[in-house]
Coordinates of C-alpha atoms and ligand atoms in Angstrom, one line a residue:
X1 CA 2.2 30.0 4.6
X2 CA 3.3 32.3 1.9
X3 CA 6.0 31.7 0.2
X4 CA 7.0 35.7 0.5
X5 CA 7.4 34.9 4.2
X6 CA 9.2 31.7 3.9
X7 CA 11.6 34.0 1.9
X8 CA 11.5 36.7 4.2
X9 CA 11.8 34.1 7.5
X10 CA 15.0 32.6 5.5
X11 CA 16.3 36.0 5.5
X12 CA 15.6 36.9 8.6
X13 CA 17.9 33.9 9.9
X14 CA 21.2 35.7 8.5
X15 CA 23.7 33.7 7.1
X16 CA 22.9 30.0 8.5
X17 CA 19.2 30.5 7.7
X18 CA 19.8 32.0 3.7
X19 CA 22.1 28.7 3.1
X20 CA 21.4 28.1 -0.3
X21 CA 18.3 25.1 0.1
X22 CA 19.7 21.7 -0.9
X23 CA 18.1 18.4 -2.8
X24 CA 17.1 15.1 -1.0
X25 CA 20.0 14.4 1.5
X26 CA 17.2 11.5 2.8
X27 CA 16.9 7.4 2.6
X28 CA 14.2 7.3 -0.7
X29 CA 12.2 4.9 1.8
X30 CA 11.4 8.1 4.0
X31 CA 8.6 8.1 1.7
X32 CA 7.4 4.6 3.4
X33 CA 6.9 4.1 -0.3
X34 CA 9.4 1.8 -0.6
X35 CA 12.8 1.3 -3.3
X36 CA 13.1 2.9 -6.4
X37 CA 14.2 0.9 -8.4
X38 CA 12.6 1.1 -12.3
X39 CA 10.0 -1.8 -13.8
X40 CA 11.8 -4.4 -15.7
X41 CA 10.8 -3.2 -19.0
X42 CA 13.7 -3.6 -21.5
X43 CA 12.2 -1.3 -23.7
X44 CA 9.3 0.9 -24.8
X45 CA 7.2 1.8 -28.2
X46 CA 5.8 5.1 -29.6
X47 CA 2.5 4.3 -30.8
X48 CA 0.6 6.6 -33.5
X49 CA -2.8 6.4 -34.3
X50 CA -3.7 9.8 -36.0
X51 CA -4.0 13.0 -34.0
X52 CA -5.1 12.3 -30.3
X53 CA -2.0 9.9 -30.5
X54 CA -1.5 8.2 -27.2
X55 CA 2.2 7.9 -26.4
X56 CA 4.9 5.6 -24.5
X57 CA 7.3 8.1 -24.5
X58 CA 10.9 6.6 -24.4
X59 CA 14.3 7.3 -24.8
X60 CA 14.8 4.0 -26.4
X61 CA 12.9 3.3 -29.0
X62 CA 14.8 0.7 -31.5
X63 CA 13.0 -2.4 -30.7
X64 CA 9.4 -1.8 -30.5
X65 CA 8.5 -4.4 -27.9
X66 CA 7.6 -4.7 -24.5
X67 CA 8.7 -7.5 -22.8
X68 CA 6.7 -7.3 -19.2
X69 CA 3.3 -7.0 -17.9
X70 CA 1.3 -4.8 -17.6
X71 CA 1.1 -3.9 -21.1
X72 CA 2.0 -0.2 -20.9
X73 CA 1.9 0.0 -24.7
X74 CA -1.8 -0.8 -25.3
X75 CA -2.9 1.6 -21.9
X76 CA -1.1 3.8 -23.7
X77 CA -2.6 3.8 -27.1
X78 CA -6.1 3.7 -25.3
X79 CA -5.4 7.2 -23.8
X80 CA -5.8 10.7 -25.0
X81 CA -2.6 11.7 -22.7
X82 CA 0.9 10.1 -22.6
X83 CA 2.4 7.7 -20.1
X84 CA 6.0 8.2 -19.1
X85 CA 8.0 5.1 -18.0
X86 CA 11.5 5.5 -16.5
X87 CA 13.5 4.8 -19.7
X88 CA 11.0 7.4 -21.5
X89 CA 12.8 11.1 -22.4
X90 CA 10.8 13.4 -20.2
X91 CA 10.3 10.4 -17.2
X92 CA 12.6 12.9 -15.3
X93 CA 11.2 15.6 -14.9
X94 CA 7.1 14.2 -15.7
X95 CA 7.8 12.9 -12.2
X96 CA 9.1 15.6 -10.4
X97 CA 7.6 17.0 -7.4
X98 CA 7.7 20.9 -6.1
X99 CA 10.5 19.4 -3.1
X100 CA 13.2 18.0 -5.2
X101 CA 13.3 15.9 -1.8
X102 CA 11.5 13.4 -4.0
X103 CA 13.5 13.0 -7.0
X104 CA 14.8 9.6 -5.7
X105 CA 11.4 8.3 -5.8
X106 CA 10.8 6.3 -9.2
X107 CA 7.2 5.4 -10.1
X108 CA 6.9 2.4 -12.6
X109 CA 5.1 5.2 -15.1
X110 CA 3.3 8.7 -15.0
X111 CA 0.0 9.0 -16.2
X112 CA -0.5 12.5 -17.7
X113 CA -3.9 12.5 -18.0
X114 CA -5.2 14.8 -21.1
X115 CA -9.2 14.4 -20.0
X116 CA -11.4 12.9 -17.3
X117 CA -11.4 9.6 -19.2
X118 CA -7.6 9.6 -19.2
X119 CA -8.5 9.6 -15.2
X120 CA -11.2 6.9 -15.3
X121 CA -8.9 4.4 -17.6
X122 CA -5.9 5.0 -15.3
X123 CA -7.9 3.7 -12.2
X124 CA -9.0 0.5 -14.4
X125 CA -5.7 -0.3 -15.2
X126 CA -4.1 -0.1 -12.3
X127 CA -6.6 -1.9 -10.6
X128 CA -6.0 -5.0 -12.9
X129 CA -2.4 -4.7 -12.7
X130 CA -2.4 -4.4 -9.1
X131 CA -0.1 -1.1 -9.1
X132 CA -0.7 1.3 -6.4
X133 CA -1.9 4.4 -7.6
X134 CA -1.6 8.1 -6.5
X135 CA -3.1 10.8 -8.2
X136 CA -0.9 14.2 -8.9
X137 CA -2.5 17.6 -8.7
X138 CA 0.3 20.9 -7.9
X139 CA 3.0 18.4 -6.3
X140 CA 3.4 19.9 -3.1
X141 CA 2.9 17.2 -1.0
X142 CA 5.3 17.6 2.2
X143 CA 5.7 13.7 2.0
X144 CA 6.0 13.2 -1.7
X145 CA 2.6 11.4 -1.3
X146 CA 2.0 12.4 -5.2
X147 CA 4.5 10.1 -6.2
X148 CA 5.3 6.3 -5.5
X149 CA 7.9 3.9 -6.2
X150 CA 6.4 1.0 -8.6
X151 CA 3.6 2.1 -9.2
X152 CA 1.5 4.9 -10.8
X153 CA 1.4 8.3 -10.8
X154 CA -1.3 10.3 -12.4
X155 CA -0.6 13.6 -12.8
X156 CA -4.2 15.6 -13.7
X157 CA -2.5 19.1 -14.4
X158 CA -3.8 19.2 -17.5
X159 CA -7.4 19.4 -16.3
X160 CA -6.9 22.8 -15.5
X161 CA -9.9 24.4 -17.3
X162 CA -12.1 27.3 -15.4
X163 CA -15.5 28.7 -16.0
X164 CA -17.4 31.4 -14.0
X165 CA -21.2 32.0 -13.5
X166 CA -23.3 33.6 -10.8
X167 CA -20.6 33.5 -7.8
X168 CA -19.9 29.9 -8.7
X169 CA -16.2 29.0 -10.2
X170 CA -15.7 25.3 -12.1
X171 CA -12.2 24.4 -11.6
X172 CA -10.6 21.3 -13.2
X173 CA -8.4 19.4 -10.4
X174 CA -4.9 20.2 -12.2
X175 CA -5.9 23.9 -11.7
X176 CA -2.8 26.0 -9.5
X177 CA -3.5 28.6 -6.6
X178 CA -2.1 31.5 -8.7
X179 CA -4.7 30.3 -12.3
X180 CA -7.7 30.5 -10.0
X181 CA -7.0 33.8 -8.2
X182 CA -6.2 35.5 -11.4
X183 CA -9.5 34.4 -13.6
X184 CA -11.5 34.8 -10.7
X185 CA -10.1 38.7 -9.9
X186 CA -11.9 39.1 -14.1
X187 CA -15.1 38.8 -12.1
X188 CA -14.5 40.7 -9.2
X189 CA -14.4 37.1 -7.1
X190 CA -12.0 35.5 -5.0
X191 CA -11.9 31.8 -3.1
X192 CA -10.1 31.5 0.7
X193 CA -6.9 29.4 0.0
X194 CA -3.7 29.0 0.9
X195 CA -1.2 31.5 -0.4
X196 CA 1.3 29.6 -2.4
X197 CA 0.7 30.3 -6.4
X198 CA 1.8 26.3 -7.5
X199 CA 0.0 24.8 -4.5
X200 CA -2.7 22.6 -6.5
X201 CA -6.3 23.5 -5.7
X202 CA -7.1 19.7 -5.7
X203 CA -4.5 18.9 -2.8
X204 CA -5.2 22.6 -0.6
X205 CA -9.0 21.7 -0.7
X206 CA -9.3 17.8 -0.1
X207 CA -6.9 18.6 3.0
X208 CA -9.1 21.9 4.1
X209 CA -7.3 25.1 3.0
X210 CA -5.7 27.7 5.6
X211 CA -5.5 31.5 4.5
X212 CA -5.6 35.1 4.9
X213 CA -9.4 34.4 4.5
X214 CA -9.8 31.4 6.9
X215 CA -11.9 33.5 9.4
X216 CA -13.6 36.0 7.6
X217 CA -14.8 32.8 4.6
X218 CA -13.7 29.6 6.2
X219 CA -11.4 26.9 4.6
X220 CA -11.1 26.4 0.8
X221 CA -13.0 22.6 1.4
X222 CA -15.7 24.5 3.1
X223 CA -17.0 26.5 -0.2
X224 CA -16.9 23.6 -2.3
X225 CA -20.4 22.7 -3.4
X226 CA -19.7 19.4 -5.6
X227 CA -16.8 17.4 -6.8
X228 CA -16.7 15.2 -10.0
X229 CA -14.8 12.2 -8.7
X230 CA -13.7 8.8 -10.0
X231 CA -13.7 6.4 -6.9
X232 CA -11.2 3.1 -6.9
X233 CA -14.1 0.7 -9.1
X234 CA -13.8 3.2 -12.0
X235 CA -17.1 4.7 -11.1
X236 CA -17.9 8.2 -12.1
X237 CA -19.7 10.1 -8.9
X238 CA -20.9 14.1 -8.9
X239 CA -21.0 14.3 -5.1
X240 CA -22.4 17.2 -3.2
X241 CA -24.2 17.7 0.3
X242 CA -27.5 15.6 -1.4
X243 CA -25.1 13.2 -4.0
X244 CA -23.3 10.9 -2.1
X245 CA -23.0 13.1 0.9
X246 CA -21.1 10.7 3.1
X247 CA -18.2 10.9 0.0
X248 CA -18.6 14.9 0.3
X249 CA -18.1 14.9 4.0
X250 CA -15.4 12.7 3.8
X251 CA -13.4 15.0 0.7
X252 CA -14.1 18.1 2.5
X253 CA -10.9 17.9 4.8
X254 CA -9.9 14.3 4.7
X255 CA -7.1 14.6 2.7
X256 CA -6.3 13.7 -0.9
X257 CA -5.2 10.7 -2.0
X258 CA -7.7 8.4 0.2
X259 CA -11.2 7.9 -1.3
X260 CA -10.8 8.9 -5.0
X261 CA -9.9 10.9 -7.8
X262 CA -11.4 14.3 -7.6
X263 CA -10.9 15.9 -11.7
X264 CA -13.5 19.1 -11.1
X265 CA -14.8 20.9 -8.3
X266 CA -17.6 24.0 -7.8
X267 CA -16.3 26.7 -5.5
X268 CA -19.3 29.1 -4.1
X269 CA -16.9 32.7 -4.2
X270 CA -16.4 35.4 -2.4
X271 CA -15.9 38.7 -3.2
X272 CA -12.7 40.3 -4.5
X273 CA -12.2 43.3 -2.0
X274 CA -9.0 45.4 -1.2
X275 CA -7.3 44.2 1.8
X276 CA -5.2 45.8 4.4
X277 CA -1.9 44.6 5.3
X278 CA 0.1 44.5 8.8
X279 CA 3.8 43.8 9.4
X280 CA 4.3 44.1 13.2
X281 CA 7.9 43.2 14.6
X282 CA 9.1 43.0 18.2
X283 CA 12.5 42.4 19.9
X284 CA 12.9 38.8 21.3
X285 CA 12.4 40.0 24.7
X286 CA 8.7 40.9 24.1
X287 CA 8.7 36.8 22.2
X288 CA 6.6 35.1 25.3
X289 CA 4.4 38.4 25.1
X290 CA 3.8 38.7 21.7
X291 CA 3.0 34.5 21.7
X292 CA 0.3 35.6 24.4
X293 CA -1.1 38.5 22.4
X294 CA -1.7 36.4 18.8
X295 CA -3.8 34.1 21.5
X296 CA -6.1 36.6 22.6
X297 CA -6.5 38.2 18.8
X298 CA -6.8 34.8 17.7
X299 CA -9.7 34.2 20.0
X300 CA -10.6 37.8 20.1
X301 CA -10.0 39.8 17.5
X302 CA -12.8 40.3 14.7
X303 CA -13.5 37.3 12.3
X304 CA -12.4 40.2 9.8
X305 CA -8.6 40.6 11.1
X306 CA -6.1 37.5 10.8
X307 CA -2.7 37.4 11.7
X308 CA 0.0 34.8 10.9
X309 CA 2.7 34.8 13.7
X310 CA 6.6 34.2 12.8
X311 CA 8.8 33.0 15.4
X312 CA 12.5 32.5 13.2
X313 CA 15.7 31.3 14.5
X314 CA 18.4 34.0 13.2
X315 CA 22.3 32.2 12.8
X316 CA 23.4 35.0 15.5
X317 CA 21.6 32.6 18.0
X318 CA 18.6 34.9 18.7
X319 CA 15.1 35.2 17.3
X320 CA 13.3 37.0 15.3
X321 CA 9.5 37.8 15.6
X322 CA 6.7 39.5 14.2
X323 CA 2.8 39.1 12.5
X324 CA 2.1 39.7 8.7
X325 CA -1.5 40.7 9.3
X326 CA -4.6 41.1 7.1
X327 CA -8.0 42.6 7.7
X328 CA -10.4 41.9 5.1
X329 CA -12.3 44.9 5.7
X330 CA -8.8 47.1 4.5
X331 CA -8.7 48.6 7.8
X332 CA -5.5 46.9 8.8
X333 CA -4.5 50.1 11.0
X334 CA -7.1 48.8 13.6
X335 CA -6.4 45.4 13.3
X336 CA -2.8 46.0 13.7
X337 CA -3.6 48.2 17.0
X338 CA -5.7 45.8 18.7
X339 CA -3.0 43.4 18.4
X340 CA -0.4 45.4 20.0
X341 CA -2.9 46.4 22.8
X342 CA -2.8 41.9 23.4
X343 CA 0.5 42.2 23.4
X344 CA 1.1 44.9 25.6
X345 CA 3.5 46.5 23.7
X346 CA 4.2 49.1 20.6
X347 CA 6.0 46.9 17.8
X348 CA 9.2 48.1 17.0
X349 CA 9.1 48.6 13.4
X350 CA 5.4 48.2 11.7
X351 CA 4.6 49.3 7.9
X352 CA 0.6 49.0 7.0
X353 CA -0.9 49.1 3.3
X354 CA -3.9 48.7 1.6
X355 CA -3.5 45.9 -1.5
X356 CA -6.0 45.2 -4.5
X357 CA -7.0 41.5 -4.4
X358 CA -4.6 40.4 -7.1
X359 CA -1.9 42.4 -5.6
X360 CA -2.3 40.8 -2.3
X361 CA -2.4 37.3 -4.5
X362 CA 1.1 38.3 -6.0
X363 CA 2.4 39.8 -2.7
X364 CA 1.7 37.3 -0.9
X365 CA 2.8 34.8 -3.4
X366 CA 5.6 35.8 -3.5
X367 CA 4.8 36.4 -7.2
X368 CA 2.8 34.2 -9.8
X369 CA 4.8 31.3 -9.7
X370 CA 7.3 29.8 -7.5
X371 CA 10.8 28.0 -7.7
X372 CA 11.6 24.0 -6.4
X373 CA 12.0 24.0 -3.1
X374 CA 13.4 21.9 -0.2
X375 CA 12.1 21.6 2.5
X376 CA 11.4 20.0 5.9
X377 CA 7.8 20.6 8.0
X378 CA 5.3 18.8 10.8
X379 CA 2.4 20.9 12.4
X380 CA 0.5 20.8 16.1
X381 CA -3.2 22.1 16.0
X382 CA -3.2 24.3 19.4
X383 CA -6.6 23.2 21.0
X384 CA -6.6 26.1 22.7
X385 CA -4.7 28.7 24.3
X386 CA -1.2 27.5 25.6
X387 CA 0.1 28.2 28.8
X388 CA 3.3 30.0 30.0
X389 CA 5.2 26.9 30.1
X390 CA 3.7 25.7 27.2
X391 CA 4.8 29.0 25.1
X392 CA 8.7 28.9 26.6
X393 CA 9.3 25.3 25.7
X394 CA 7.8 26.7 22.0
X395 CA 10.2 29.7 22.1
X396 CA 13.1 27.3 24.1
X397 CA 12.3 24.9 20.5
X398 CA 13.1 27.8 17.8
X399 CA 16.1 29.5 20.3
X400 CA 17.6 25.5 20.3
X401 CA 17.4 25.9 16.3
X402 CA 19.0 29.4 16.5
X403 CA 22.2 28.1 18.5
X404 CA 22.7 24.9 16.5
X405 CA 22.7 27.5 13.8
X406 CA 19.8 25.5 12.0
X407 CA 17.7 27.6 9.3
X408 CA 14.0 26.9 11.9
X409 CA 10.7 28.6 12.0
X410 CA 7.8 28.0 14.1
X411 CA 4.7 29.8 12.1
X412 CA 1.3 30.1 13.6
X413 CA -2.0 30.4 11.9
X414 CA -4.7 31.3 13.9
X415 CA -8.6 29.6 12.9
X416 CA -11.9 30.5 14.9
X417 CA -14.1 32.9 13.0
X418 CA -16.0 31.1 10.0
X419 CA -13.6 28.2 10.3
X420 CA -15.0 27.4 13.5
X421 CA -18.3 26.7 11.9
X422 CA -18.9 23.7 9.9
X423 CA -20.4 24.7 6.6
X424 CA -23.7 23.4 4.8
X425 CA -23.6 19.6 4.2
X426 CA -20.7 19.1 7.0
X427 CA -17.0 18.2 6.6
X428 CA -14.9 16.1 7.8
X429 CA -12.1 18.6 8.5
X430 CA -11.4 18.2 12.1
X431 CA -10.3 21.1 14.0
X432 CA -13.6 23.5 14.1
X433 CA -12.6 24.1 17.6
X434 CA -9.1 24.7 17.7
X435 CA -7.1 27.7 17.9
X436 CA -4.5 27.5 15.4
X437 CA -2.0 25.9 13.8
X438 CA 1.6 26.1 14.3
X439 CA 4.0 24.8 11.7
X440 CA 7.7 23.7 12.2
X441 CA 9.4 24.5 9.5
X442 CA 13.0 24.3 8.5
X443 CA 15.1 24.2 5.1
X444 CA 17.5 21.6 6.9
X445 CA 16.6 18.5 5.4
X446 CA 18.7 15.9 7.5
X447 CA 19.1 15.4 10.9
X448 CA 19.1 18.8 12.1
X449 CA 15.6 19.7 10.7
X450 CA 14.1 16.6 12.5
X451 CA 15.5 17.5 15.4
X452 CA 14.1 20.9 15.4
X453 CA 10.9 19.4 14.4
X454 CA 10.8 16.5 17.1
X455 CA 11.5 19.4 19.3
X456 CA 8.5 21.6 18.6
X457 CA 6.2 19.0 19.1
X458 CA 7.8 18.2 22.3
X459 CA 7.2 21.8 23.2
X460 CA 3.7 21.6 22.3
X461 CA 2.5 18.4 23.7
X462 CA 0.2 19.7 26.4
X463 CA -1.7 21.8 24.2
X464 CA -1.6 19.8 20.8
X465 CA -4.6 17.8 19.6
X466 CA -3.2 16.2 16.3
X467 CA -1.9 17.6 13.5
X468 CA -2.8 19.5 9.9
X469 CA -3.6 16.9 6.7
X470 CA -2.0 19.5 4.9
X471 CA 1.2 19.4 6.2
X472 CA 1.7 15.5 6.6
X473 CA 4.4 14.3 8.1
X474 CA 6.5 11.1 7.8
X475 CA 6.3 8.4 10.7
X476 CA 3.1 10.2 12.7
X477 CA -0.2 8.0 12.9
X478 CA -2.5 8.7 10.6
X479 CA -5.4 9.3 13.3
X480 CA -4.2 12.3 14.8
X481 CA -4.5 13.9 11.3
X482 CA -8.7 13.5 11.8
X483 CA -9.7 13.6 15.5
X484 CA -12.8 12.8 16.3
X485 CA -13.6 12.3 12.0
X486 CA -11.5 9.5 12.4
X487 CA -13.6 6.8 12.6
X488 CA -16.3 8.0 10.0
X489 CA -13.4 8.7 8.2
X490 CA -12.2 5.2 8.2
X491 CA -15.8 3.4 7.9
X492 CA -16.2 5.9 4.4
X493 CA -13.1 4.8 3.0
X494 CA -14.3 1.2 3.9
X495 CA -17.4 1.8 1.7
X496 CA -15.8 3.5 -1.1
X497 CA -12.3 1.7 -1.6
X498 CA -13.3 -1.9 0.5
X499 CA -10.3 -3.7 -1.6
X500 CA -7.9 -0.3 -0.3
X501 CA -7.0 0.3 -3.9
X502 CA -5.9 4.0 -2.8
X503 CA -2.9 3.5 -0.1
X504 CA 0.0 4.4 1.1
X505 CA 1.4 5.3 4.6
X506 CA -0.6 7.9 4.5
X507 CA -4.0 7.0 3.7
X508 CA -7.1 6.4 5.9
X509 CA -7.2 3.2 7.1
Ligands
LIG1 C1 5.2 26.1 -0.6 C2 4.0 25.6 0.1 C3 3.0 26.5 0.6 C4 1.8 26.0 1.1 N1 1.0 26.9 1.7 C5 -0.2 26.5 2.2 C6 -1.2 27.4 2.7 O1 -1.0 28.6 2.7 N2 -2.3 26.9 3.3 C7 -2.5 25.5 3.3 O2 -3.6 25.1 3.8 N3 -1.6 24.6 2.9 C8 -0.5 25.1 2.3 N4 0.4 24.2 1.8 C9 0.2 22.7 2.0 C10 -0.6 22.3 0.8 O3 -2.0 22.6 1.0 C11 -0.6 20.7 0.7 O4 0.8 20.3 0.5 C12 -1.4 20.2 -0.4 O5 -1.7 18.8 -0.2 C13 -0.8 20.4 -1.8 O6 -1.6 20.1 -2.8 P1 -1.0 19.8 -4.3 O7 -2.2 19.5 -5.2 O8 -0.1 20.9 -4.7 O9 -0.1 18.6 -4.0 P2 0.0 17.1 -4.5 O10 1.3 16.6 -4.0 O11 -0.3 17.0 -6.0 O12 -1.2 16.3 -3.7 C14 -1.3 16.3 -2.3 C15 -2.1 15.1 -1.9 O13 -3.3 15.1 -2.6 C16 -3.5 14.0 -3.5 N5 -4.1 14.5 -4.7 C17 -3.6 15.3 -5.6 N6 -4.5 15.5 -6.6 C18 -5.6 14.8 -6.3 C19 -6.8 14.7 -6.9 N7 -7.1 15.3 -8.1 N8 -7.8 13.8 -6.4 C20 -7.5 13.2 -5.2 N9 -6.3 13.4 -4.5 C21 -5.4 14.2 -5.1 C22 -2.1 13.4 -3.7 O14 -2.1 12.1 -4.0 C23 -1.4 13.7 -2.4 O15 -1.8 12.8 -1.4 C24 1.6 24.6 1.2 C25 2.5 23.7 0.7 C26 3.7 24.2 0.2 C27 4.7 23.2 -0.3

């Protein structure tokens, strides 16, 4: 989801629903990753050996010993990059995350890797000092799954280099949404992604990739034709549908974090075209009609025409509903007709234009970049259409929100089209056959944002068949992120990580 419409749905709520968003109010071991309490290291060095110094970074620097395995001081020194331990000036915000939900959480040192070697020693030495390890791409893991208490974070954003030639773009893993879209729009090329501009393109991809583009292109995973990837022996693998193809399935919507460390990847593009926008509201008397209409378009509709529903509790106890639309043929008057004829109804207030690619990239955006934000978010995959019952709990869900006076959202993002199709060399990404996605979403982070959560899903049951990689979620089994990939999934990450190197509660097992 954009983060314009995040905006827009916070706005939308009135006064409960624009409450200024909060930091962590939650127990740190919501992460399942544990305490946070710092490494015993009393103290820390700066090392300098000539220009591609590798640094401990620390606040305290007077005595230049370390007194406690591992030896964070000679890693350091081997690396082109710097390693930030908690006492180091810069640990605090090195460690950060995009939800300052995960401040709290305090790995033993980030790894800010300057090259793919920086990558490939990080692995080594964690391995022989048995710390867990989790890679770091944009940081917007719902879960804080990017960071870890104790052990190692390895942040790749520096790998963020991009080259073009003949429709392919080489992306390094530290790359952001908003550096691709704008180097590729020099070419007259775009990739299907997700629309936030700090969203990583390493995390969006390994977990699939849901857009404005999803039916007209498919997934971001699904135009990825190779990966360079450091696996949990240290091994370097270039993996593609004929190198390692079982790894390539497995990275192509299995989520990140489980079977490696992906530092590059080769996007086949699309083109850059213009692209028509829809905004189509309706009062909350049309809600069950409208949820019946974004069915049929989501089944029906051409694979040129996608439209992201919005159902959002507003703090007067009502709700608030309408599609942001896009046809990637820049006919969105069309698009946005067809949809009210599913519905049955005229919207009440509509406004249509036609956007350049890197317009649409900003508008939808939000802009280039995007602020810290907290937040609170679980997902349903609708395996198909949802009945009558099914769609009032869903609407009964939000309207609960709305009364409790709890800033709620229920988004839905509808798949079929391209998405439906798996793409040359296969993916593991689950949900070919599904409808949509709806997301629960709520800038509540404590109890009442659960609750709405819990709710949804309650709503949904009947017509749920797991949930989206991308939007993890804490305490939900792990299998109901993969479906029927599940067990392929588990018998890859057997063959790739046998000693489980890579895990945390939300890793493949
Ligand atoms: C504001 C916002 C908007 C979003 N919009 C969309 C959207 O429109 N469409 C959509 O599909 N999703 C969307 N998402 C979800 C997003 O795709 C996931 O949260 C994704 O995992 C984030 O990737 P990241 O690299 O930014 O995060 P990170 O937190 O860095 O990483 C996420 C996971 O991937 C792992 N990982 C990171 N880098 C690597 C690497 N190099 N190799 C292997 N594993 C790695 C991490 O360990 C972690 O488990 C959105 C999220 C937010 C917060």
């Amino acid at each position: 989801m954009s983060l314009l419409d995040r905006r827009t749905v916070l706005k939308a709520g009135g006064a409960a629903a624009a409450v200024t968003l909060t930091g962590c109010n939650a127990a740190p071991d919501e992460t399942g990753a544990g305490t946070t309490s710092p490494p015993r290291l009393t103290n820390s060095m700066t090392s300098s050996s000539g220009n591609s110094v590798s640094t401990v970074t620390s606040a305290s620097e007077s005595a230049p010993t370390l007194t406690a395995a591992p030896n964070w001081n000679s890693f350091a020194r081997s690396l082109k990059g710097r390693v930030y331990l908690p006492a180091s000036s810069g640990y605090a915000a090195a460690h950060q995350l995009f939800n300052p939900r995960w401040d709290s959480v305090h790995p033993a040192a980030v790894v800010k890797a300057a090259d793919v070697a920086d990558v490939q020693k990080a692995i080594n030495f964690a391995r022989a000092n048995k710390l867990v390890l989790v890679p770091k791409s944009g940081g917007h893991s719902y879960v804080g799954a990017s960071t870890i208490a104790n052990g190692m974070q390895v942040d790749v954003g520096a790998l963020r280099g991009l080259s073009y030639s003949n429709g392919i773009l080489t992306v390094g893993a530290g790359a952001r949404l908003y550096d691709v879209h704008a180097f590729l729009d020099r070419y007259g090329r775009s990739l299907p992604t997700g629309t936030c501009p700090t969203v990583g393109v390493a995390g969006l991809t390994l977990g699939g990739g849901m857009g404005i583009h999803t039916r007209t292109f498919g997934l971001t995973c699904d135009r990825v034709v190779s990966m360079g990837v450091f696996t949990a022996d240290g091994r370097s693998h270039n993996v593609s549908a004929t190198s390692d193809p079982e790894l390539f399935w497995a990275l192509r919507g299995g989520g990140g974090g489980n079977l490696g460390v992906v530092t590059s990847f080769r996007f086949a593009t699309i083109p850059a075209t213009k692209l028509g926008f829809f905004r189509l509201t309706w009062p909350e008397a049309q809600a069950a009609a409208v949820v019946r209409g974004w069915q049929k378009f989501a089944q029906a509709a051409p694979t040129t025409a996608w439209g992201n529903l919005h159902i959002d509790a507003k703090s007067n106890g009502t709700l608030s509903v309408h599609v942001l639309g896009v046809s990637t043929t820049g006919n969105a008057s069309a698009a946005a007709a067809q949809l009210e004829s599913f519905v049955g109804a005229k919207a009440s207030a509509r406004s249509i234009t036609v956007k350049s690619h890197l317009e649409a990239v900003k508008y939808l955006g939000g802009g280039t970049t995007s602020p810290r934000t907290g937040f609170l978010a679980g997902s349903d995959v609708l395996k198909g259409p949802m009945d009558a019952a099914t769609i009032t709990a869903l609407l009964g869900a939000v309207k609960a929100a709305a009364r409790a006076k709890t800033p709620a959202s229920a988004i839905l993002d509808p798949l079929g089209g391209q998405a439906a199709k798996q793409p040359a060399g296969g993916s593991s990404w689950p949900w070919r056959g599904a409808l949509g996605v709806v997301q629960w979403y709520s800038s509540a982070q404590g109890t009442a944002g659960q609750t709405f959560i819990a709710n949804g899903h309650r709503a949904v049951r009947a017509a749920s068949a797991g949930a989206y990689v991308n939007y993890l979620e804490a305490g939900r089994a792990v299998a109901s992120y993969y479906g029927a990939s599940a067990a392929k999934l588990a018998a890859t990450k057997k063959k790739y990580d046998p000693a489980n190197f890579f895990h945390t509660p939300y890793t493949i097992r």
